[in-house]
mmCIF file with all atom_site columns, C-alpha atoms in Angstrom:
data_model
loop_
_atom_site.group_PDB
_atom_site.id
_atom_site.type_symbol
_atom_site.label_atom_id
_atom_site.label_alt_id
_atom_site.label_comp_id
_atom_site.label_asym_id
_atom_site.label_entity_id
_atom_site.label_seq_id
_atom_site.pdbx_PDB_ins_code
_atom_site.Cartn_x
_atom_site.Cartn_y
_atom_site.Cartn_z
_atom_site.occupancy
_atom_site.B_iso_or_equiv
_atom_site.pdbx_formal_charge
_atom_site.auth_seq_id
_atom_site.auth_comp_id
_atom_site.auth_asym_id
_atom_site.auth_atom_id
_atom_site.pdbx_PDB_model_num
ATOM 1  C CA . MET A 1 1  ? 0.000   0.000   0.000   1.00 83.00 ? 26  MET A CA 1
ATOM 2  C CA . TYR A 1 2  ? 1.481   3.311   -1.020  1.00 89.00 ? 27  TYR A CA 1
ATOM 3  C CA . PRO A 1 3  ? 1.953   6.143   -0.416  1.00 93.00 ? 28  PRO A CA 1
ATOM 4  C CA . ASN A 1 4  ? 1.990   5.594   3.322   1.00 95.00 ? 29  ASN A CA 1
ATOM 5  C CA . PRO A 1 5  ? 1.529   8.036   4.974   1.00 96.00 ? 30  PRO A CA 1
ATOM 6  C CA . ALA A 1 6  ? -1.116  9.236   2.513   1.00 96.00 ? 31  ALA A CA 1
ATOM 7  C CA . GLN A 1 7  ? -3.325  12.292  2.047   1.00 95.00 ? 32  GLN A CA 1
ATOM 8  C CA . SER A 1 8  ? -5.830  11.876  -0.779  1.00 93.00 ? 33  SER A CA 1
ATOM 9  C CA . HIS A 1 9  ? -5.523  8.331   -2.149  1.00 93.00 ? 34  HIS A CA 1
ATOM 10 C CA . ILE A 1 10 ? -3.702  5.011   -1.834  1.00 91.00 ? 35  ILE A CA 1
ATOM 11 C CA . GLN A 1 11 ? -2.744  2.308   -4.287  1.00 86.00 ? 36  GLN A CA 1
ATOM 12 C CA . LEU A 1 12 ? -2.315  -1.332  -3.440  1.00 79.00 ? 37  LEU A CA 1
ATOM 13 C CA . SER A 1 13 ? 1.019   -2.811  -4.476  1.00 68.00 ? 38  SER A CA 1
ATOM 14 C CA . ASN A 1 14 ? 1.157   -6.241  -6.104  1.00 59.00 ? 39  ASN A CA 1
ATOM 15 C CA . ALA A 1 15 ? -1.683  -5.065  -8.322  1.00 52.00 ? 40  ALA A CA 1
ATOM 16 C CA . LEU A 1 16 ? -4.678  -7.209  -7.623  1.00 60.00 ? 41  LEU A CA 1
ATOM 17 C CA . SER A 1 17 ? -6.300  -8.651  -10.703 1.00 69.00 ? 42  SER A CA 1
ATOM 18 C CA . GLU A 1 18 ? -9.129  -9.975  -8.552  1.00 78.00 ? 43  GLU A CA 1
ATOM 19 C CA . GLU A 1 19 ? -12.325 -8.137  -7.785  1.00 86.00 ? 44  GLU A CA 1
ATOM 20 C CA . GLY A 1 20 ? -13.295 -7.406  -4.211  1.00 88.00 ? 45  GLY A CA 1
ATOM 21 C CA . ILE A 1 21 ? -13.846 -4.751  -1.573  1.00 91.00 ? 46  ILE A CA 1
ATOM 22 C CA . VAL A 1 22 ? -11.403 -2.677  0.459   1.00 91.00 ? 47  VAL A CA 1
ATOM 23 C CA . TYR A 1 23 ? -12.488 -1.805  4.002   1.00 95.00 ? 48  TYR A CA 1
ATOM 24 C CA . PHE A 1 24 ? -11.122 0.979   6.206   1.00 96.00 ? 49  PHE A CA 1
ATOM 25 C CA . TYR A 1 25 ? -11.231 0.566   10.008  1.00 98.00 ? 50  TYR A CA 1
ATOM 26 C CA . ASN A 1 26 ? -10.238 3.129   12.638  1.00 97.00 ? 51  ASN A CA 1
ATOM 27 C CA . THR A 1 27 ? -7.999  2.319   15.626  1.00 95.00 ? 52  THR A CA 1
ATOM 28 C CA . TYR A 1 28 ? -11.044 1.081   17.560  1.00 97.00 ? 53  TYR A CA 1
ATOM 29 C CA . GLY A 1 29 ? -11.895 -1.460  14.861  1.00 97.00 ? 54  GLY A CA 1
ATOM 30 C CA . VAL A 1 30 ? -14.946 0.477   13.707  1.00 98.00 ? 55  VAL A CA 1
ATOM 31 C CA . LEU A 1 31 ? -15.651 0.276   9.970   1.00 98.00 ? 56  LEU A CA 1
ATOM 32 C CA . ILE A 1 32 ? -15.221 3.799   8.568   1.00 95.00 ? 57  ILE A CA 1
ATOM 33 C CA . GLY A 1 33 ? -15.804 3.104   4.881   1.00 94.00 ? 58  GLY A CA 1
ATOM 34 C CA . SER A 1 34 ? -15.453 0.681   2.008   1.00 94.00 ? 59  SER A CA 1
ATOM 35 C CA . GLN A 1 35 ? -14.870 0.818   -1.734  1.00 91.00 ? 60  GLN A CA 1
ATOM 36 C CA . GLU A 1 36 ? -15.479 -1.812  -4.398  1.00 89.00 ? 61  GLU A CA 1
ATOM 37 C CA . TRP A 1 37 ? -12.662 -2.874  -6.723  1.00 84.00 ? 62  TRP A CA 1
ATOM 38 C CA . LYS A 1 38 ? -13.290 -4.257  -10.233 1.00 82.00 ? 63  LYS A CA 1
ATOM 39 C CA . GLY A 1 39 ? -9.750  -5.575  -10.822 1.00 74.00 ? 64  GLY A CA 1
ATOM 40 C CA . THR A 1 40 ? -8.988  -3.817  -14.111 1.00 66.00 ? 65  THR A CA 1
ATOM 41 C CA . ARG A 1 41 ? -5.742  -1.961  -13.258 1.00 71.00 ? 66  ARG A CA 1
ATOM 42 C CA . THR A 1 42 ? -3.613  -0.931  -10.271 1.00 72.00 ? 67  THR A CA 1
ATOM 43 C CA . PRO A 1 43 ? -6.113  -0.423  -7.446  1.00 75.00 ? 68  PRO A CA 1
ATOM 44 C CA . GLU A 1 44 ? -6.406  3.223   -6.391  1.00 82.00 ? 69  GLU A CA 1
ATOM 45 C CA . PHE A 1 45 ? -8.717  4.214   -3.568  1.00 86.00 ? 70  PHE A CA 1
ATOM 46 C CA . SER A 1 46 ? -9.833  7.704   -2.580  1.00 88.00 ? 71  SER A CA 1
ATOM 47 C CA . LEU A 1 47 ? -9.360  8.842   1.022   1.00 92.00 ? 72  LEU A CA 1
ATOM 48 C CA . ASN A 1 48 ? -11.614 11.885  0.618   1.00 90.00 ? 73  ASN A CA 1
ATOM 49 C CA . GLY A 1 49 ? -13.724 12.490  3.696   1.00 90.00 ? 74  GLY A CA 1
ATOM 50 C CA . MET A 1 50 ? -11.462 10.465  5.994   1.00 92.00 ? 75  MET A CA 1
ATOM 51 C CA . GLN A 1 51 ? -9.859  12.267  8.927   1.00 95.00 ? 76  GLN A CA 1
ATOM 52 C CA . ALA A 1 52 ? -6.138  12.226  9.640   1.00 96.00 ? 77  ALA A CA 1
ATOM 53 C CA . GLY A 1 53 ? -5.100  9.265   11.794  1.00 97.00 ? 78  GLY A CA 1
ATOM 54 C CA . PHE A 1 54 ? -4.208  5.574   11.812  1.00 97.00 ? 79  PHE A CA 1
ATOM 55 C CA . TYR A 1 55 ? -6.363  3.022   10.000  1.00 98.00 ? 80  TYR A CA 1
ATOM 56 C CA . THR A 1 56 ? -6.371  -0.640  9.089   1.00 97.00 ? 81  THR A CA 1
ATOM 57 C CA . CYS A 1 57 ? -6.955  -1.224  5.393   1.00 94.00 ? 82  CYS A CA 1
ATOM 58 C CA . LYS A 1 58 ? -8.294  -4.684  4.513   1.00 94.00 ? 83  LYS A CA 1
ATOM 59 C CA . PHE A 1 59 ? -8.924  -5.995  0.985   1.00 89.00 ? 84  PHE A CA 1
ATOM 60 C CA . ILE A 1 60 ? -11.131 -9.069  0.647   1.00 91.00 ? 85  ILE A CA 1
ATOM 61 C CA . SER A 1 61 ? -11.319 -10.527 -2.848  1.00 88.00 ? 86  SER A CA 1
ATOM 62 C CA . ASN A 1 62 ? -14.385 -12.236 -4.273  1.00 88.00 ? 87  ASN A CA 1
ATOM 63 C CA . GLU A 1 63 ? -12.330 -15.440 -3.956  1.00 87.00 ? 88  GLU A CA 1
ATOM 64 C CA . GLU A 1 64 ? -12.086 -14.705 -0.191  1.00 89.00 ? 89  GLU A CA 1
ATOM 65 C CA . LYS A 1 65 ? -8.358  -13.882 -0.199  1.00 88.00 ? 90  LYS A CA 1
ATOM 66 C CA . VAL A 1 66 ? -7.528  -11.287 2.468   1.00 90.00 ? 91  VAL A CA 1
ATOM 67 C CA . PHE A 1 67 ? -4.781  -8.651  2.369   1.00 88.00 ? 92  PHE A CA 1
ATOM 68 C CA . ALA A 1 68 ? -4.423  -6.161  5.235   1.00 91.00 ? 93  ALA A CA 1
ATOM 69 C CA . GLY A 1 69 ? -2.099  -3.372  6.322   1.00 93.00 ? 94  GLY A CA 1
ATOM 70 C CA . LYS A 1 70 ? -1.814  -0.275  8.478   1.00 96.00 ? 95  LYS A CA 1
ATOM 71 C CA . LEU A 1 71 ? -2.359  3.163   6.964   1.00 96.00 ? 96  LEU A CA 1
ATOM 72 C CA . LEU A 1 72 ? -1.535  6.646   8.246   1.00 97.00 ? 97  LEU A CA 1
ATOM 73 C CA . ILE A 1 73 ? -3.578  9.489   6.774   1.00 96.00 ? 98  ILE A CA 1
ATOM 74 C CA . THR A 1 74 ? -2.047  12.947  7.166   1.00 96.00 ? 99  THR A CA 1
ATOM 75 C CA . GLU A 1 75 ? -3.554  16.374  6.572   1.00 87.00 ? 100 GLU A CA 1
#
């Protein structure tokens, strides 16, 4: 996941060719948002509307593969 720290968007490295959903959780484990991914190019996800802070970013593919990482959003 890059850039990290991020401000406006992130991309997932090891470009996922699979479709799925990325979930964003705050430090308390509360789901803050999610975005669907269609698997057509390097995944890029908008961080608009998310406050600065630490998050867990979890991608779950339609084939039920899970990729997760920590994310720092800065102002």
